[in-house]
Every structure is written in C-alpha cells, then in structure tokens.
mmCIF file of C-alpha atoms and ligand atoms in Angstrom:
data_model
loop_
_atom_site.group_PDB
_atom_site.id
_atom_site.type_symbol
_atom_site.label_atom_id
_atom_site.label_comp_id
_atom_site.label_asym_id
_atom_site.label_seq_id
_atom_site.Cartn_x
_atom_site.Cartn_y
_atom_site.Cartn_z
ATOM 1 C CA MET A 59 84.071 69.642 163.391
ATOM 2 C CA LYS A 60 81.049 71.924 163.530
ATOM 3 C CA LYS A 61 77.753 70.639 162.186
ATOM 4 C CA ILE A 62 75.354 72.441 159.870
ATOM 5 C CA VAL A 63 71.894 71.683 158.495
ATOM 6 C CA ALA A 64 71.168 72.278 154.797
ATOM 7 C CA TRP A 65 67.451 72.530 153.982
ATOM 8 C CA LYS A 66 67.917 73.334 150.315
ATOM 9 C CA PRO A 67 69.729 71.202 147.736
ATOM 10 C CA LEU A 68 73.112 72.762 146.974
ATOM 11 C CA PRO A 69 75.306 72.470 143.865
ATOM 12 C CA GLU A 70 77.913 69.735 144.208
ATOM 13 C CA ASP A 71 80.946 72.038 144.359
ATOM 14 C CA VAL A 72 79.275 74.188 147.000
ATOM 15 C CA LEU A 73 78.439 71.111 149.040
ATOM 16 C CA SER A 74 82.031 69.894 148.884
ATOM 17 C CA TYR A 75 83.278 73.366 149.868
ATOM 18 C CA LEU A 76 81.033 73.176 152.929
ATOM 19 C CA GLN A 77 82.145 69.613 153.688
ATOM 20 C CA GLN A 78 85.751 70.783 153.819
ATOM 21 C CA HIS A 79 84.821 73.013 156.751
ATOM 22 C CA VAL A 80 81.843 71.468 158.527
ATOM 23 C CA LYS A 81 79.785 68.295 158.777
ATOM 24 C CA VAL A 82 76.736 68.779 156.581
ATOM 25 C CA VAL A 83 73.390 67.216 157.452
ATOM 26 C CA GLN A 84 70.939 67.502 154.559
ATOM 27 C CA VAL A 85 67.269 67.559 155.489
ATOM 28 C CA ASP A 86 63.947 67.759 153.708
ATOM 29 C CA PRO A 87 62.128 70.725 155.269
ATOM 30 C CA ALA A 88 58.795 69.053 154.486
ATOM 31 C CA GLN A 89 59.717 66.499 157.203
ATOM 32 C CA HIS A 90 59.073 69.142 159.825
ATOM 33 C CA ASP A 91 59.920 67.208 163.000
ATOM 34 C CA ALA A 92 63.166 65.811 161.610
ATOM 35 C CA PHE A 93 64.116 69.293 160.373
ATOM 36 C CA VAL A 94 63.502 70.854 163.799
ATOM 37 C CA ALA A 95 65.430 68.030 165.516
ATOM 38 C CA ALA A 96 68.372 68.599 163.155
ATOM 39 C CA LEU A 97 68.375 72.341 163.907
ATOM 40 C CA ARG A 98 68.517 71.530 167.612
ATOM 41 C CA ASP A 99 71.663 69.549 167.055
ATOM 42 C CA ALA A 100 73.514 71.973 164.765
ATOM 43 C CA ASP A 101 75.890 74.930 164.935
ATOM 44 C CA GLY A 102 74.622 76.488 161.711
ATOM 45 C CA GLY A 103 72.126 76.212 158.894
ATOM 46 C CA ILE A 104 71.774 77.085 155.231
ATOM 47 C CA GLY A 105 68.676 77.144 153.039
ATOM 48 C CA ALA A 106 65.890 79.229 151.535
ATOM 49 C CA SER A 107 62.194 79.473 150.820
ATOM 50 C CA VAL A 108 61.061 77.977 154.147
ATOM 51 C CA LYS A 109 59.647 79.906 157.093
ATOM 52 C CA ILE A 110 61.893 79.507 160.146
ATOM 53 C CA THR A 111 59.759 80.344 163.167
ATOM 54 C CA PRO A 112 60.912 81.026 166.746
ATOM 55 C CA ALA A 113 59.149 77.800 167.806
ATOM 56 C CA MET A 114 61.385 75.815 165.447
ATOM 57 C CA LEU A 115 64.457 77.178 167.218
ATOM 58 C CA GLU A 116 63.369 76.379 170.775
ATOM 59 C CA GLY A 117 66.147 74.327 172.335
ATOM 60 C CA ALA A 118 68.553 75.000 169.440
ATOM 61 C CA THR A 119 71.099 76.361 171.872
ATOM 62 C CA ARG A 120 74.148 75.400 169.783
ATOM 63 C CA LEU A 121 72.931 77.328 166.773
ATOM 64 C CA LYS A 122 75.166 80.332 166.076
ATOM 65 C CA ALA A 123 74.560 81.192 162.408
ATOM 66 C CA LEU A 124 71.913 80.842 159.715
ATOM 67 C CA SER A 125 72.603 81.637 156.088
ATOM 68 C CA THR A 126 69.802 82.248 153.620
ATOM 69 C CA VAL A 127 70.319 81.633 149.905
ATOM 70 C CA SER A 128 68.421 84.818 149.100
ATOM 71 C CA VAL A 129 68.636 88.544 149.556
ATOM 72 C CA GLY A 130 65.195 88.717 151.189
ATOM 73 C CA PHE A 131 65.021 87.544 154.792
ATOM 74 C CA ASP A 132 61.307 87.748 155.459
ATOM 75 C CA GLN A 133 61.260 83.986 156.183
ATOM 76 C CA PHE A 134 63.053 84.735 159.463
ATOM 77 C CA ASP A 135 62.097 86.527 162.662
ATOM 78 C CA VAL A 136 65.223 88.675 162.804
ATOM 79 C CA ALA A 137 64.557 90.145 166.273
ATOM 80 C CA ASP A 138 64.139 86.628 167.652
ATOM 81 C CA LEU A 139 67.390 85.441 166.034
ATOM 82 C CA THR A 140 69.223 88.445 167.455
ATOM 83 C CA GLN A 141 67.859 87.714 170.896
ATOM 84 C CA ARG A 142 69.076 84.127 170.602
ATOM 85 C CA GLY A 143 72.533 85.338 169.507
ATOM 86 C CA ILE A 144 72.168 83.762 166.051
ATOM 87 C CA VAL A 145 73.804 85.625 163.143
ATOM 88 C CA LEU A 146 71.707 85.775 159.967
ATOM 89 C CA ALA A 147 73.571 86.180 156.665
ATOM 90 C CA HIS A 148 72.077 86.777 153.202
ATOM 91 C CA THR A 149 73.188 87.164 149.573
ATOM 92 C CA PRO A 150 72.733 90.706 148.297
ATOM 93 C CA ASP A 151 74.800 91.874 145.291
ATOM 94 C CA VAL A 152 75.227 88.537 143.470
ATOM 95 C CA LEU A 153 71.598 88.520 142.325
ATOM 96 C CA THR A 154 71.133 92.216 141.589
ATOM 97 C CA GLU A 155 71.597 92.150 137.821
ATOM 98 C CA SER A 156 69.626 88.951 137.100
ATOM 99 C CA THR A 157 66.737 90.190 139.196
ATOM 100 C CA ALA A 158 66.764 93.554 137.422
ATOM 101 C CA ASP A 159 66.607 91.610 134.136
ATOM 102 C CA THR A 160 63.499 89.812 135.394
ATOM 103 C CA VAL A 161 61.920 93.137 136.310
ATOM 104 C CA PHE A 162 62.658 94.473 132.862
ATOM 105 C CA SER A 163 61.307 91.393 131.171
ATOM 106 C CA LEU A 164 58.046 91.937 133.070
ATOM 107 C CA ILE A 165 57.940 95.582 131.959
ATOM 108 C CA LEU A 166 58.482 94.664 128.298
ATOM 109 C CA ALA A 167 56.254 91.591 128.336
ATOM 110 C CA SER A 168 53.347 93.474 129.959
ATOM 111 C CA ALA A 169 53.580 96.591 127.822
ATOM 112 C CA ARG A 170 54.087 94.765 124.527
ATOM 113 C CA ARG A 171 51.757 91.871 125.378
ATOM 114 C CA VAL A 172 54.511 89.380 124.631
ATOM 115 C CA VAL A 173 53.071 86.404 126.526
ATOM 116 C CA GLU A 174 49.493 86.931 125.373
ATOM 117 C CA LEU A 175 50.440 87.391 121.712
ATOM 118 C CA ALA A 176 52.933 84.525 121.683
ATOM 119 C CA ALA A 177 50.127 82.252 122.929
ATOM 120 C CA TRP A 178 47.862 83.719 120.210
ATOM 121 C CA VAL A 179 50.413 82.819 117.520
ATOM 122 C CA LYS A 180 50.874 79.300 118.913
ATOM 123 C CA ALA A 181 47.118 78.853 118.903
ATOM 124 C CA GLY A 182 47.162 79.432 115.141
ATOM 125 C CA GLN A 183 45.284 82.756 115.351
ATOM 126 C CA TRP A 184 47.754 84.786 113.294
ATOM 127 C CA GLN A 185 45.999 84.722 109.977
ATOM 128 C CA HIS A 186 46.347 88.336 108.762
ATOM 129 C CA SER A 187 48.786 91.105 109.513
ATOM 130 C CA ILE A 188 47.982 92.402 112.977
ATOM 131 C CA GLY A 189 45.893 95.485 113.716
ATOM 132 C CA PRO A 190 45.318 97.809 116.669
ATOM 133 C CA GLU A 191 43.666 94.982 118.661
ATOM 134 C CA GLN A 192 47.123 93.472 119.044
ATOM 135 C CA PHE A 193 49.062 96.697 119.643
ATOM 136 C CA GLY A 194 50.757 97.296 122.959
ATOM 137 C CA GLY A 195 52.137 100.458 124.535
ATOM 138 C CA ASP A 196 55.632 101.904 124.333
ATOM 139 C CA VAL A 197 58.209 101.313 127.023
ATOM 140 C CA GLN A 198 60.987 103.566 125.724
ATOM 141 C CA GLY A 199 60.592 107.218 126.688
ATOM 142 C CA LYS A 200 57.925 106.481 129.333
ATOM 143 C CA THR A 201 58.085 107.197 133.062
ATOM 144 C CA LEU A 202 59.161 104.450 135.451
ATOM 145 C CA GLY A 203 58.302 104.814 139.129
ATOM 146 C CA ILE A 204 60.531 102.712 141.375
ATOM 147 C CA VAL A 205 59.273 102.204 144.914
ATOM 148 C CA GLY A 206 62.457 101.506 146.886
ATOM 149 C CA LEU A 207 65.684 102.390 145.141
ATOM 150 C CA GLY A 208 68.218 100.011 146.668
ATOM 151 C CA ARG A 209 70.573 97.686 144.810
ATOM 152 C CA ILE A 210 68.017 96.048 142.517
ATOM 153 C CA GLY A 211 66.029 99.268 142.075
ATOM 154 C CA GLY A 212 69.266 100.989 141.030
ATOM 155 C CA ALA A 213 70.000 98.298 138.430
ATOM 156 C CA VAL A 214 66.436 98.677 137.090
ATOM 157 C CA ALA A 215 66.892 102.470 136.951
ATOM 158 C CA ARG A 216 70.095 102.025 134.943
ATOM 159 C CA ARG A 217 68.381 99.821 132.370
ATOM 160 C CA ALA A 218 65.446 102.240 132.169
ATOM 161 C CA ALA A 219 67.414 105.467 131.833
ATOM 162 C CA LEU A 220 70.400 104.361 129.774
ATOM 163 C CA GLY A 221 68.808 101.595 127.741
ATOM 164 C CA PHE A 222 65.250 102.809 127.250
ATOM 165 C CA ASN A 223 65.520 106.574 127.624
ATOM 166 C CA MET A 224 62.918 106.486 130.392
ATOM 167 C CA LYS A 225 62.302 109.112 133.048
ATOM 168 C CA VAL A 226 62.844 107.613 136.489
ATOM 169 C CA LEU A 227 60.942 108.648 139.607
ATOM 170 C CA TYR A 228 61.600 106.935 142.905
ATOM 171 C CA THR A 229 60.717 106.774 146.550
ATOM 172 C CA ASN A 230 63.223 105.686 149.159
ATOM 173 C CA ARG A 231 63.949 106.280 152.828
ATOM 174 C CA SER A 232 67.104 108.143 151.827
ATOM 175 C CA ALA A 233 68.207 109.839 148.626
ATOM 176 C CA ASN A 234 70.133 107.695 146.145
ATOM 177 C CA HIS A 235 72.595 110.297 144.838
ATOM 178 C CA GLU A 236 74.282 107.875 142.463
ATOM 179 C CA ALA A 237 71.001 107.098 140.695
ATOM 180 C CA GLU A 238 70.103 110.784 140.617
ATOM 181 C CA GLU A 239 73.387 111.738 138.989
ATOM 182 C CA ALA A 240 73.873 108.754 136.709
ATOM 183 C CA TYR A 241 70.274 108.094 135.646
ATOM 184 C CA GLY A 242 68.508 111.403 136.309
ATOM 185 C CA ALA A 243 66.307 109.650 138.867
ATOM 186 C CA ARG A 244 64.052 112.040 140.812
ATOM 187 C CA ARG A 245 63.006 111.326 144.396
ATOM 188 C CA VAL A 246 59.339 112.095 145.023
ATOM 189 C CA GLU A 247 56.633 111.180 147.538
ATOM 190 C CA LEU A 248 54.623 108.050 146.779
ATOM 191 C CA PRO A 249 51.420 109.905 145.704
ATOM 192 C CA LYS A 250 53.393 111.843 143.104
ATOM 193 C CA LEU A 251 55.078 108.689 141.833
ATOM 194 C CA LEU A 252 51.743 106.879 141.562
ATOM 195 C CA ALA A 253 50.124 109.781 139.712
ATOM 196 C CA ASN A 254 52.914 110.138 137.142
ATOM 197 C CA ALA A 255 54.429 106.714 136.476
ATOM 198 C CA ASP A 256 53.506 104.624 133.447
ATOM 199 C CA PHE A 257 55.080 101.651 135.215
ATOM 200 C CA VAL A 258 55.056 101.371 139.003
ATOM 201 C CA CYS A 259 57.743 98.965 140.038
ATOM 202 C CA LEU A 260 57.997 97.653 143.615
ATOM 203 C CA GLN A 261 61.533 97.050 144.901
ATOM 204 C CA VAL A 262 61.030 97.071 148.653
ATOM 205 C CA PRO A 263 61.709 94.245 151.103
ATOM 206 C CA LEU A 264 58.685 92.801 152.889
ATOM 207 C CA THR A 265 58.427 94.279 156.378
ATOM 208 C CA PRO A 266 55.465 95.193 158.611
ATOM 209 C CA GLN A 267 55.753 98.705 157.092
ATOM 210 C CA THR A 268 55.661 97.568 153.460
ATOM 211 C CA ARG A 269 52.985 94.845 153.812
ATOM 212 C CA HIS A 270 50.047 95.873 151.595
ATOM 213 C CA MET A 271 51.650 99.256 150.928
ATOM 214 C CA ILE A 272 49.896 99.114 147.549
ATOM 215 C CA GLY A 273 46.168 98.716 148.210
ATOM 216 C CA ALA A 274 42.914 99.966 146.697
ATOM 217 C CA ASN A 275 43.727 103.649 147.340
ATOM 218 C CA GLU A 276 47.186 103.468 145.811
ATOM 219 C CA LEU A 277 45.884 101.581 142.779
ATOM 220 C CA ARG A 278 43.213 104.257 142.319
ATOM 221 C CA ALA A 279 45.937 106.901 142.493
ATOM 222 C CA MET A 280 47.755 105.322 139.518
ATOM 223 C CA LYS A 281 47.102 106.263 135.891
ATOM 224 C CA LYS A 282 44.395 104.199 134.218
ATOM 225 C CA THR A 283 47.017 103.325 131.597
ATOM 226 C CA ALA A 284 49.653 102.291 134.155
ATOM 227 C CA ILE A 285 51.133 98.848 134.678
ATOM 228 C CA LEU A 286 52.121 97.528 138.119
ATOM 229 C CA ILE A 287 55.333 95.489 138.231
ATOM 230 C CA ASN A 288 56.140 93.374 141.273
ATOM 231 C CA ALA A 289 59.190 91.148 141.612
ATOM 232 C CA SER A 290 59.801 91.958 145.292
ATOM 233 C CA ARG A 291 57.410 90.093 147.586
ATOM 234 C CA GLY A 292 53.753 89.373 146.867
ATOM 235 C CA ALA A 293 52.473 90.721 150.153
ATOM 236 C CA THR A 294 53.689 94.263 149.444
ATOM 237 C CA VAL A 295 50.513 94.437 147.335
ATOM 238 C CA ASP A 296 46.978 93.754 148.557
ATOM 239 C CA GLU A 297 46.327 91.080 145.935
ATOM 240 C CA HIS A 298 42.574 91.177 146.394
ATOM 241 C CA ALA A 299 42.577 94.934 145.683
ATOM 242 C CA LEU A 300 44.873 94.373 142.700
ATOM 243 C CA ILE A 301 42.519 91.773 141.203
ATOM 244 C CA GLU A 302 39.631 94.229 141.549
ATOM 245 C CA ALA A 303 41.655 97.060 140.024
ATOM 246 C CA LEU A 304 42.602 94.893 137.048
ATOM 247 C CA GLN A 305 39.032 93.676 136.587
ATOM 248 C CA ASN A 306 37.588 97.201 136.802
ATOM 249 C CA GLY A 307 40.140 98.875 134.570
ATOM 250 C CA THR A 308 41.444 101.023 137.444
ATOM 251 C CA ILE A 309 44.908 100.215 136.067
ATOM 252 C CA HIS A 310 45.863 98.775 132.707
ATOM 253 C CA GLY A 311 47.834 95.666 133.648
ATOM 254 C CA ALA A 312 50.331 93.933 135.889
ATOM 255 C CA GLY A 313 53.593 92.048 135.541
ATOM 256 C CA LEU A 314 54.008 89.804 138.572
ATOM 257 C CA ASP A 315 56.808 87.485 139.650
ATOM 258 C CA VAL A 316 55.613 87.202 143.254
ATOM 259 C CA PHE A 317 52.283 86.552 144.948
ATOM 260 C CA GLU A 318 50.730 86.560 148.399
ATOM 261 C CA THR A 319 50.558 82.756 148.214
ATOM 262 C CA GLU A 320 53.285 80.894 146.333
ATOM 263 C CA PRO A 321 52.928 78.769 144.316
ATOM 264 C CA LEU A 322 50.033 80.851 143.000
ATOM 265 C CA PRO A 323 46.851 78.756 143.406
ATOM 266 C CA ALA A 324 45.604 77.448 140.048
ATOM 267 C CA ASP A 325 42.199 79.067 140.618
ATOM 268 C CA SER A 326 43.607 82.589 141.089
ATOM 269 C CA PRO A 327 41.618 85.099 139.007
ATOM 270 C CA LEU A 328 44.985 86.587 137.994
ATOM 271 C CA LEU A 329 45.572 83.573 135.762
ATOM 272 C CA LYS A 330 42.475 84.318 133.713
ATOM 273 C CA MET A 331 43.410 87.899 132.869
ATOM 274 C CA ALA A 332 44.984 88.723 129.521
ATOM 275 C CA ASN A 333 46.443 91.909 131.029
ATOM 276 C CA VAL A 334 48.495 89.999 133.613
ATOM 277 C CA VAL A 335 51.899 88.433 133.058
ATOM 278 C CA ALA A 336 52.508 85.938 135.873
ATOM 279 C CA LEU A 337 55.884 84.290 136.470
ATOM 280 C CA PRO A 338 56.789 81.601 139.050
ATOM 281 C CA HIS A 339 59.144 83.746 141.224
ATOM 282 C CA ILE A 340 62.060 83.610 138.789
ATOM 283 C CA GLY A 341 63.679 86.874 140.007
ATOM 284 C CA SER A 342 67.182 85.477 140.507
ATOM 285 C CA ALA A 343 66.607 82.134 138.802
ATOM 286 C CA THR A 344 69.421 81.783 136.295
ATOM 287 C CA HIS A 345 71.964 78.953 136.488
ATOM 288 C CA GLU A 346 74.788 81.431 137.004
ATOM 289 C CA THR A 347 73.108 83.543 139.659
ATOM 290 C CA ARG A 348 71.601 80.699 141.680
ATOM 291 C CA HIS A 349 75.045 79.079 141.731
ATOM 292 C CA ALA A 350 76.666 82.333 142.863
ATOM 293 C CA MET A 351 74.015 82.720 145.579
ATOM 294 C CA ALA A 352 74.594 79.195 146.911
ATOM 295 C CA ARG A 353 78.360 79.753 146.936
ATOM 296 C CA ASN A 354 77.968 83.143 148.598
ATOM 297 C CA ALA A 355 75.616 81.720 151.255
ATOM 298 C CA ALA A 356 77.990 78.816 151.972
ATOM 299 C CA GLU A 357 80.949 81.173 152.351
ATOM 300 C CA ASN A 358 78.868 83.428 154.583
ATOM 301 C CA LEU A 359 78.000 80.491 156.819
ATOM 302 C CA VAL A 360 81.550 79.201 157.152
ATOM 303 C CA ALA A 361 82.830 82.709 157.929
ATOM 304 C CA ALA A 362 80.013 83.364 160.405
ATOM 305 C CA LEU A 363 80.839 80.144 162.281
ATOM 306 C CA ASP A 364 84.513 81.185 162.270
ATOM 307 C CA GLY A 365 83.602 84.621 163.616
ATOM 308 C CA THR A 366 85.164 86.299 160.565
ATOM 309 C CA LEU A 367 82.075 87.305 158.553
ATOM 310 C CA ALA A 368 82.276 91.041 157.849
ATOM 311 C CA THR A 369 79.620 91.619 155.164
ATOM 312 C CA ASN A 370 76.194 90.263 154.185
ATOM 313 C CA ILE A 371 75.067 90.272 157.813
ATOM 314 C CA VAL A 372 71.384 91.028 158.419
ATOM 315 C CA ASN A 373 71.558 91.452 162.220
ATOM 316 C CA ARG A 374 74.911 93.062 162.901
ATOM 317 C CA GLU A 375 73.729 93.776 166.473
ATOM 318 C CA VAL A 376 74.433 90.137 167.369
ATOM 319 C CA LEU A 377 78.142 90.730 166.917
ATOM 320 C CA GLN A 378 78.091 93.637 169.334
ATOM 321 C CA ARG A 379 76.632 91.601 172.181
HETATM 322 C C1 LIG B 435 64.406 83.303 145.880
HETATM 323 C C2 LIG B 435 64.523 85.794 146.321
HETATM 324 O O1 LIG B 435 63.184 83.399 146.437
HETATM 325 O O2 LIG B 435 66.703 86.363 146.979
HETATM 326 C C3 LIG B 435 65.511 86.495 147.191
HETATM 327 O O3 LIG B 435 65.092 87.208 148.109
HETATM 328 O O4 LIG B 435 63.398 86.137 146.268
HETATM 329 C C4 LIG B 435 64.971 84.633 145.507
HETATM 330 O O5 LIG B 435 66.142 84.762 144.923
HETATM 331 C C5 LIG B 435 65.054 82.185 146.545
HETATM 332 O O6 LIG B 435 64.987 82.339 147.943
HETATM 333 C C6 LIG B 435 66.364 81.711 146.112
HETATM 334 O O7 LIG B 435 66.804 80.614 146.795
#
C-alpha cells in the first residue's frame, strides 16, 4: 500500500476514504523535522496553509503527488515540483461560490459600515435615530472593478450585475466572453479600472507578477471614495502603501480577508481604522465548502497516485515527461 502524509486535519469520512486506498501518516507541520522526515518516506501528501520549500523535499525521492486543500498554490514552488516529477493538485471550483460570498460580504460590510456600526450598537451608543455620521455609501448601481476575472471573479461579477445592478469592469490576461455576455462586464486596462471603479476587487493568484501589483501609485489612481476589496492573497497589495492611503484619505476604505502576514499581527495599524473591515482569511471557510475541498483534495491525491488524475492539476507538464 502506498503511504501519504497529511499535514492538515481532515474530516473523518475523508480520512477513512483515504485509508481505503493508502496508508495515512498524520503529522503536525509545526514539528518541522518530523514533517520533513515523513515526506521523505511517503509517496504522496495532502495539506494546506504551510509553505513547502524545495529544501523540505530534498531526498523525498518516492514522492509522486502533493494535493493542496486550496485553490491557491503559492505555498509551493511549482517549477521545483515539476523538476522533481511531483504532480501538484488543487481544488478549484468547489470553493468558488463561498469565496464569492465572502467577497460580497466585504463589499457590503465596508460600504454600509456594518462591522463598525454593529460594534457601536453593542457598545450602547445607539441613543437617538441615526444621522449622516452613521450613513454609508450605496453598493447597488455602483461600478465594481474586478482585477482578474477567473472562476471566483466571475461568480463575484454575477452577484454584482444580476443581484446588485452594478456595472462591472475587469482586467484579465484574456477576455472572459461569458462574463461579458451574461453580466455586461467590460474588459479595460488597469488604469481605467482604477480610475472608474467604486470598489476595486482583487481576484488574482499570487505570483511574482502580481506581488504588490497594487502599490502607492495604483492607490493614488483610485477614486478618493473607492473601497479596496482583497480576498485573494495579502501580498498582491503593498500593505504599507495601503495603510498610508487609508490614513491619508487617498482611498475611502478597505475590506480585507487576507494580509501580507497571517495571522495579522495584533499591532497592525489596520486594526485601529474604522474604515477597514478585517476578516481572518475566511474566503472558503464554510462547513460545506471546507468539507468539499478536503474530499476533492483526497480524491485528487488518490487519482494522482493511480496515474488517473485528469483535472485539478497545477503542473500538467509533469505528466508529459
Ligand atoms: C485557504 C484559500 O487558505 O483555497 C485557497 O486558496 O485561500 C483557502 O481556501 C485554505 O488553504 C483552505 O485550507
């Protein structure tokens, strides 16, 4: 029987599915040396939220497949895995709708000041009917700029156009004809999106090209009334520049599910700002979706070890070697 390492706790039924096919060794990734030793002695691995460096895979010559319980794969050095002949699988699709819901909750919460005003009520401050000091801004009918219109961006565009009558602008490497036809989305260059969007929503994966793609210049190019929404990866935004822009009123606010350092340090200036909604990376975090992701990742791993995996492969080149 093949052996796999699991460095994330898995739901019981998913674990027993895996155990029907492979021997499962569960490890605590915080015990670094034991984790690396287990990888060296395994045919496959499944987990998430831990950086897997090339150094950790030195000597792991049996390893043929890794399966991440996430759509993002920035915790892996894909070129290195490919060179080692290790297939990397991920879980797109199953988390698209829940993550789009998170994005929309950030849009609504930031624009309508939901978190700030809920705290104000709980603090006993609601003593008269509210006035303009508590008003927010509209979401419906506004312009949403989506940077990166892939699966999740498309699901956000659908909510925006069909549910909230919003105009949708987007940037993407290629045109998304479905979103253009179904949601009236218009593909523009980034400067045009930044200049016109009331909400700028980042939906790109983290790559060397997207790291800090939103910095001081891009923030200056946004409307003063605009809100930045990020539920992709923290490092797509230069967080230092964002803090300055929020402090100086260069932009109006931010709704953030992701940060350059996670967990967000307790002394981050972002936590002191009333115009920031900060969430603890809950993008896909519903019971249903996290279960579906674990199941999907387990099935990916078993199929990859069998040589039958046909979808959800990050580095398809490995199979052509
Ligand atoms: C989680 C995510 O970070 O899928 C992704 O890329 O960001 C998330 O769903 C997590 O890795 C889930 O295990």
